[in-house]
Amino acid sequence: MKKKILWALFSLCLSILTIYALFYNSGLSLSELWYNIKEASPLWLIPAALCMFGFIFFEGRSLVLILRTLGYPARKRRGFLYASADIFFSSITPSATGGQPASAYFMHKDGISGVAVTVSLILNLTMYTIAIITLGLLSLIFFPHVFMSFELPCKIMILIGIVMMFLLTVSFIILLKRQSILVKMGNILISIMTRLHFKTAAEKFKARLNTIIENYNECVVTLAGKKKLLVKTFLLNLMQRASQILVTVFCYYALHGKLSDGLLVFAIQTYVVMGSNFIPVPGAVGISEFLMYFGYTMLLGEESAYSLAILGRGISFYTCSIISIITVILGYIIIRYNKIKNEEKE
């Protein structure tokens, strides 16, 4: 918990420094930004806000769909909580998968087995990554000139992002298909525990390892035979990624951008996501904003590009993080309340 708090504080400081750097370099004042926001069209800010909620909603629906297939009667509302936990803690840790343990915590509290939780999160993360790759490939096919127009450091980050996403996808697929790898990893862990003189714990884990692998294999086999589930999960993750990207597109329209530039803005923001997704900085703070700035100067003047970067990022990341942590806090309070209530009945 202390580590999470430290990363949260680090992320907050980094966010403040990033926003300060954007203002300092642009010459844009807070009053000018506020003026731009006031002049923004509410007609377009509303769908931007709805897409921000969609980013949480679609991930939750995907997790609920997987869990129901595995035989757990997961509720849609709980899916929103699982996704919120994942999104918030991913935003304050330097790993793209930093929110997985938090999501797993709430699933476990809902009575879902550890094996089912692991398989669900791996499958969802696989589809999540494939969704980004799909959008990235479409952008490279239809808008290669946009990629070529980025500065060299931006191109390098985007290419690193593509390679990392491909390797991550391959790793997840291997974990889902080759349980022998998990057995080897389990045996290595047992060996380490034994060397550290945790013999009792090592023996207990060894006794449970075969059962865990069998249950894991059963879950994987169940999901592998559900082609419709895999397609639906992929499409939900595709909609999740598209929702996040569309936030900036609608913000561009809200700041009175040309309607004909919508697909171009979508492509630029897709490159931004690909270039920032695997940078080891909490929430890619600083990286996303500057990639957005360099990207949007292809279409806009410097001040307008800064305004769009701050407004788009403010809704898609900062506001989303706030809503996610509020959801997580409420979810935790409800769990604690139900626990106390059950103890009183006993």
Coordinates of C-alpha atoms in Angstrom, one line a residue:
M1 CA 0.0 0.0 0.0
K2 CA 2.9 2.4 0.8
K3 CA 4.3 1.8 -2.6
K4 CA 1.0 2.6 -4.2
I5 CA 0.8 5.8 -2.3
L6 CA 4.3 6.8 -3.3
W7 CA 3.6 6.1 -6.9
A8 CA 0.3 8.2 -6.6
L9 CA 2.3 11.1 -5.2
F10 CA 5.0 10.7 -7.9
S11 CA 2.3 10.7 -10.6
L12 CA 0.6 13.8 -9.1
C13 CA 3.9 15.7 -9.1
L14 CA 4.7 14.6 -12.6
S15 CA 1.3 15.7 -13.8
I16 CA 1.8 19.1 -12.2
L17 CA 5.3 19.5 -13.8
T18 CA 4.0 18.3 -17.2
I19 CA 1.1 20.8 -17.2
Y20 CA 3.5 23.6 -16.0
A21 CA 6.0 22.7 -18.8
L22 CA 3.2 22.8 -21.4
F23 CA 2.1 26.3 -20.3
Y24 CA 5.7 27.5 -19.9
N25 CA 6.7 26.4 -23.4
S26 CA 3.5 27.6 -25.1
G27 CA 3.1 31.0 -23.5
L28 CA -0.5 30.0 -22.9
S29 CA -2.0 31.3 -19.7
L30 CA -4.6 29.7 -17.4
S31 CA -7.0 32.5 -18.3
E32 CA -6.5 31.7 -22.0
L33 CA -7.0 28.0 -21.4
W34 CA -10.2 28.7 -19.4
Y35 CA -11.4 31.0 -22.2
N36 CA -10.8 28.2 -24.7
I37 CA -12.7 25.7 -22.6
K38 CA -15.6 28.2 -22.1
E39 CA -15.7 28.8 -25.8
A40 CA -15.6 25.0 -26.5
S41 CA -18.8 23.6 -27.8
P42 CA -20.8 21.6 -25.1
L43 CA -22.4 19.7 -28.0
W44 CA -19.0 18.0 -28.5
L45 CA -17.8 17.9 -24.9
I46 CA -20.8 15.7 -24.0
P47 CA -19.8 12.8 -26.3
A48 CA -16.2 13.3 -25.2
A49 CA -17.3 12.7 -21.6
L50 CA -19.4 9.7 -22.6
C51 CA -16.5 8.1 -24.5
M52 CA -14.4 8.6 -21.3
F53 CA -17.0 6.6 -19.4
G54 CA -17.0 4.1 -22.3
F55 CA -13.3 3.4 -21.7
I56 CA -14.2 2.1 -18.2
F57 CA -17.5 0.5 -19.2
F58 CA -16.3 -1.6 -22.1
E59 CA -13.4 -3.2 -20.1
G60 CA -15.9 -4.0 -17.4
R61 CA -18.3 -5.7 -19.8
S62 CA -15.4 -7.7 -21.3
L63 CA -14.3 -9.0 -17.9
V64 CA -17.9 -9.8 -16.9
L65 CA -18.4 -11.7 -20.2
I66 CA -15.3 -13.9 -19.5
L67 CA -16.2 -14.6 -15.9
R68 CA -19.8 -15.6 -16.8
T69 CA -18.4 -18.0 -19.4
L70 CA -16.3 -19.5 -16.7
G71 CA -19.5 -20.1 -14.6
Y72 CA -19.3 -17.1 -12.3
P73 CA -22.5 -14.9 -12.1
A74 CA -20.6 -11.6 -12.3
R75 CA -22.8 -8.5 -12.3
K76 CA -22.4 -5.7 -14.8
R77 CA -22.0 -3.1 -12.0
R78 CA -19.1 -5.1 -10.6
G79 CA -17.5 -5.1 -14.0
F80 CA -17.3 -1.3 -13.8
L81 CA -15.6 -1.6 -10.4
Y82 CA -13.1 -4.2 -11.7
A83 CA -12.2 -2.0 -14.7
S84 CA -12.0 1.2 -12.5
A85 CA -9.5 -0.6 -10.2
D86 CA -7.4 -1.7 -13.2
I87 CA -7.5 1.8 -14.8
F88 CA -6.7 3.8 -11.7
F89 CA -3.8 1.7 -10.4
S90 CA -2.4 1.4 -13.9
S91 CA -2.4 5.2 -14.1
I92 CA -0.3 5.6 -10.9
T93 CA 2.2 2.7 -11.5
P94 CA 5.0 2.6 -14.1
S95 CA 3.6 -0.6 -15.7
A96 CA 0.8 -1.0 -18.2
T97 CA -0.5 -4.0 -16.2
G98 CA -0.1 -2.3 -12.8
G99 CA -3.8 -2.3 -12.2
Q100 CA -4.3 -6.0 -12.6
P101 CA -3.7 -6.9 -8.9
A102 CA -6.2 -4.3 -7.8
S103 CA -8.8 -5.7 -10.2
A104 CA -8.0 -9.2 -9.0
Y105 CA -8.6 -8.1 -5.4
F106 CA -12.2 -7.1 -6.0
M107 CA -12.9 -10.2 -8.1
H108 CA -11.5 -12.4 -5.2
K109 CA -13.8 -10.6 -2.8
D110 CA -16.7 -11.5 -5.0
G111 CA -15.9 -15.2 -4.5
I112 CA -14.1 -15.7 -7.8
S113 CA -11.3 -18.3 -7.7
G114 CA -7.7 -17.2 -8.1
V115 CA -7.3 -19.3 -11.2
A116 CA -10.4 -17.9 -12.9
V117 CA -9.3 -14.4 -12.0
T118 CA -5.8 -15.0 -13.5
V119 CA -7.2 -16.5 -16.8
S120 CA -9.8 -13.8 -17.2
L121 CA -7.2 -11.0 -16.7
I122 CA -4.7 -12.6 -19.1
L123 CA -7.3 -13.1 -21.8
N124 CA -8.6 -9.6 -21.4
L125 CA -5.2 -8.1 -21.5
T126 CA -4.3 -10.1 -24.6
M127 CA -7.4 -8.8 -26.4
Y128 CA -6.7 -5.3 -25.1
T129 CA -3.2 -5.4 -26.6
I130 CA -4.4 -6.9 -29.9
A131 CA -7.0 -4.1 -30.1
I132 CA -4.3 -1.5 -29.9
I133 CA -2.2 -3.3 -32.5
T134 CA -5.2 -3.5 -34.8
L135 CA -5.9 0.2 -34.6
G136 CA -2.2 0.9 -35.0
L137 CA -1.9 -1.2 -38.1
L138 CA -5.0 0.5 -39.6
S139 CA -3.4 3.9 -39.0
L140 CA -0.1 2.7 -40.6
I141 CA -2.0 1.4 -43.6
F142 CA -4.3 4.4 -44.2
F143 CA -2.3 7.2 -42.7
P144 CA 1.4 6.4 -43.2
H145 CA 2.2 10.1 -43.8
V146 CA 1.1 10.9 -40.3
F147 CA 3.7 8.6 -38.8
M148 CA 6.4 10.0 -41.2
S149 CA 5.5 13.5 -40.0
F150 CA 6.4 12.8 -36.4
E151 CA 9.7 13.9 -35.0
L152 CA 12.4 11.2 -34.9
P153 CA 12.2 10.6 -31.1
C154 CA 8.4 10.2 -31.4
K155 CA 8.8 7.7 -34.3
I156 CA 11.2 5.7 -32.1
M157 CA 8.8 5.6 -29.2
I158 CA 5.9 4.5 -31.5
L159 CA 8.0 1.7 -33.0
I160 CA 9.1 0.6 -29.6
G161 CA 5.5 0.5 -28.5
I162 CA 4.6 -1.6 -31.5
V163 CA 7.4 -4.1 -30.8
M164 CA 6.5 -4.3 -27.1
M165 CA 2.8 -4.8 -27.8
F166 CA 3.6 -7.6 -30.2
L167 CA 6.0 -9.4 -27.7
L168 CA 3.4 -8.9 -24.9
T169 CA 0.7 -10.5 -27.0
V170 CA 2.9 -13.5 -27.9
S171 CA 3.8 -13.9 -24.2
F172 CA 0.1 -13.9 -23.1
I173 CA -0.9 -16.4 -25.9
I174 CA 2.0 -18.7 -24.8
L175 CA 0.8 -18.5 -21.2
L176 CA -2.7 -19.4 -22.2
K177 CA -1.7 -22.3 -24.4
R178 CA 1.4 -23.8 -22.7
Q179 CA 0.7 -24.7 -19.1
S180 CA 4.1 -26.4 -18.9
I181 CA 5.7 -22.9 -18.6
L182 CA 3.6 -22.2 -15.5
V183 CA 4.7 -25.5 -14.0
K184 CA 8.3 -24.5 -14.6
M185 CA 7.7 -21.1 -13.1
G186 CA 6.0 -22.7 -10.1
N187 CA 8.9 -25.1 -9.6
I188 CA 11.4 -22.2 -9.7
L189 CA 9.4 -20.4 -7.1
I190 CA 9.3 -23.5 -4.9
S191 CA 13.1 -23.8 -5.3
I192 CA 13.6 -20.1 -4.3
M193 CA 11.3 -20.5 -1.2
T194 CA 13.2 -23.7 -0.2
R195 CA 16.6 -21.9 -0.4
L196 CA 15.2 -19.0 1.7
H197 CA 14.3 -21.7 4.3
F198 CA 10.5 -21.3 3.8
K199 CA 10.2 -25.1 3.6
T200 CA 6.7 -25.3 5.1
A201 CA 5.3 -22.7 2.7
A202 CA 7.2 -24.3 -0.2
E203 CA 5.7 -27.8 0.5
K204 CA 2.2 -26.4 0.8
F205 CA 2.6 -24.6 -2.5
K206 CA 4.0 -27.7 -4.2
A207 CA 1.0 -29.7 -3.0
R208 CA -1.4 -27.2 -4.5
L209 CA 0.6 -26.6 -7.7
N210 CA -0.9 -29.5 -9.7
T211 CA -4.4 -28.7 -8.7
I212 CA -3.8 -25.0 -9.7
I213 CA -2.5 -26.0 -13.1
E214 CA -5.4 -28.4 -13.7
N215 CA -7.9 -25.7 -12.8
Y216 CA -6.0 -23.3 -15.0
N217 CA -6.0 -25.7 -17.9
E218 CA -9.8 -26.3 -17.4
C219 CA -10.5 -22.6 -17.6
V220 CA -8.3 -22.2 -20.7
V221 CA -10.0 -25.1 -22.4
T222 CA -13.5 -23.7 -21.6
L223 CA -12.6 -20.3 -23.1
A224 CA -10.7 -21.8 -26.1
G225 CA -13.9 -23.6 -27.2
K226 CA -15.9 -20.3 -27.2
K227 CA -15.0 -18.6 -30.5
K228 CA -17.9 -16.2 -30.1
L229 CA -16.6 -15.2 -26.7
L230 CA -13.2 -14.4 -28.1
V231 CA -14.6 -12.3 -30.9
K232 CA -16.9 -10.4 -28.5
T233 CA -14.1 -9.9 -26.1
F234 CA -11.9 -8.5 -28.9
L235 CA -14.6 -6.2 -30.1
L236 CA -15.3 -4.9 -26.6
N237 CA -11.6 -4.1 -26.1
L238 CA -11.5 -2.5 -29.6
M239 CA -14.5 -0.3 -28.5
Q240 CA -12.7 0.5 -25.3
R241 CA -9.5 1.7 -27.1
A242 CA -11.6 3.5 -29.7
S243 CA -13.6 5.3 -26.9
Q244 CA -10.4 6.6 -25.3
I245 CA -9.1 7.9 -28.7
L246 CA -12.4 9.4 -29.6
V247 CA -12.3 11.6 -26.5
T248 CA -9.6 13.7 -28.2
V249 CA -11.4 13.7 -31.5
F250 CA -14.5 15.2 -29.9
C251 CA -12.4 17.6 -28.0
Y252 CA -10.9 18.7 -31.3
Y253 CA -14.4 19.3 -32.6
A254 CA -15.3 21.1 -29.4
L255 CA -12.5 23.5 -30.0
H256 CA -14.0 24.2 -33.4
G257 CA -11.8 21.9 -35.5
K258 CA -12.8 20.8 -39.0
L259 CA -15.2 17.9 -39.2
S260 CA -13.3 16.5 -42.2
D261 CA -10.2 16.1 -40.0
G262 CA -11.8 13.6 -37.7
L263 CA -10.1 10.5 -39.1
L264 CA -6.8 12.2 -39.2
V265 CA -7.1 13.2 -35.5
F266 CA -8.1 9.6 -34.7
A267 CA -4.9 8.4 -36.4
I268 CA -2.7 10.9 -34.6
Q269 CA -4.1 9.9 -31.3
T270 CA -3.7 6.2 -32.1
Y271 CA 0.0 6.8 -32.7
V272 CA 0.2 8.7 -29.4
V273 CA -1.4 5.7 -27.6
M274 CA 1.1 3.3 -29.2
G275 CA 4.1 5.5 -28.4
S276 CA 3.2 6.1 -24.8
N277 CA 1.6 2.8 -23.7
F278 CA 4.7 1.0 -22.6
I279 CA 6.9 3.9 -21.4
P280 CA 7.8 3.0 -17.7
V281 CA 6.2 6.2 -16.3
P282 CA 3.0 6.2 -14.3
G283 CA 0.1 6.8 -16.7
A284 CA 2.7 7.8 -19.4
V285 CA 2.4 11.3 -17.8
G286 CA 4.4 13.8 -19.8
I287 CA 5.0 11.4 -22.7
S288 CA 1.4 11.4 -23.9
E289 CA 1.1 15.2 -23.6
F290 CA 4.2 15.9 -25.6
L291 CA 3.4 13.2 -28.2
M292 CA 0.0 14.9 -28.5
Y293 CA 1.6 18.3 -28.9
F294 CA 4.0 17.2 -31.7
G295 CA 1.1 15.3 -33.4
Y296 CA -1.4 18.1 -33.3
T297 CA 1.0 20.8 -34.6
M298 CA 0.6 18.9 -37.9
L299 CA -2.9 20.4 -38.0
L300 CA -3.0 23.3 -35.6
G301 CA -0.9 26.3 -34.4
E302 CA 1.1 25.8 -31.2
E303 CA -1.4 27.4 -28.8
S304 CA -4.3 25.4 -30.3
A305 CA -2.2 22.2 -30.1
Y306 CA -1.4 22.8 -26.4
S307 CA -5.1 23.5 -25.7
L308 CA -6.2 20.3 -27.4
A309 CA -3.5 18.3 -25.6
I310 CA -4.5 19.6 -22.2
L311 CA -8.3 19.4 -22.8
G312 CA -8.1 15.9 -24.4
R313 CA -5.8 14.5 -21.8
G314 CA -7.7 16.2 -19.0
I315 CA -10.9 14.3 -19.9
S316 CA -9.4 11.0 -21.1
F317 CA -6.9 10.5 -18.3
Y318 CA -7.2 12.8 -15.4
T319 CA -11.0 12.9 -15.2
C320 CA -11.1 9.2 -15.9
S321 CA -8.7 8.5 -13.1
I322 CA -10.7 10.6 -10.6
I323 CA -13.9 8.7 -11.5
S324 CA -12.1 5.4 -11.2
I325 CA -10.7 6.1 -7.7
I326 CA -14.1 7.3 -6.5
T327 CA -15.6 4.0 -7.8
V328 CA -12.8 2.0 -6.1
I329 CA -13.3 3.8 -2.8
L330 CA -17.0 3.2 -2.9
G331 CA -16.5 -0.4 -3.8
Y332 CA -14.1 -0.9 -0.9
I333 CA -16.5 0.8 1.5
I334 CA -19.4 -1.4 0.4
I335 CA -17.2 -4.6 0.8
R336 CA -16.2 -3.5 4.4
Y337 CA -19.8 -2.7 5.2
N338 CA -21.1 -6.0 4.0
K339 CA -18.3 -7.8 5.9
I340 CA -19.2 -6.1 9.2
K341 CA -22.9 -6.7 8.6
N342 CA -22.3 -10.5 8.0
E343 CA -20.1 -10.7 11.2
E344 CA -22.9 -9.1 13.2
K345 CA -25.4 -11.7 11.9
E346 CA -23.1 -14.5 13.0

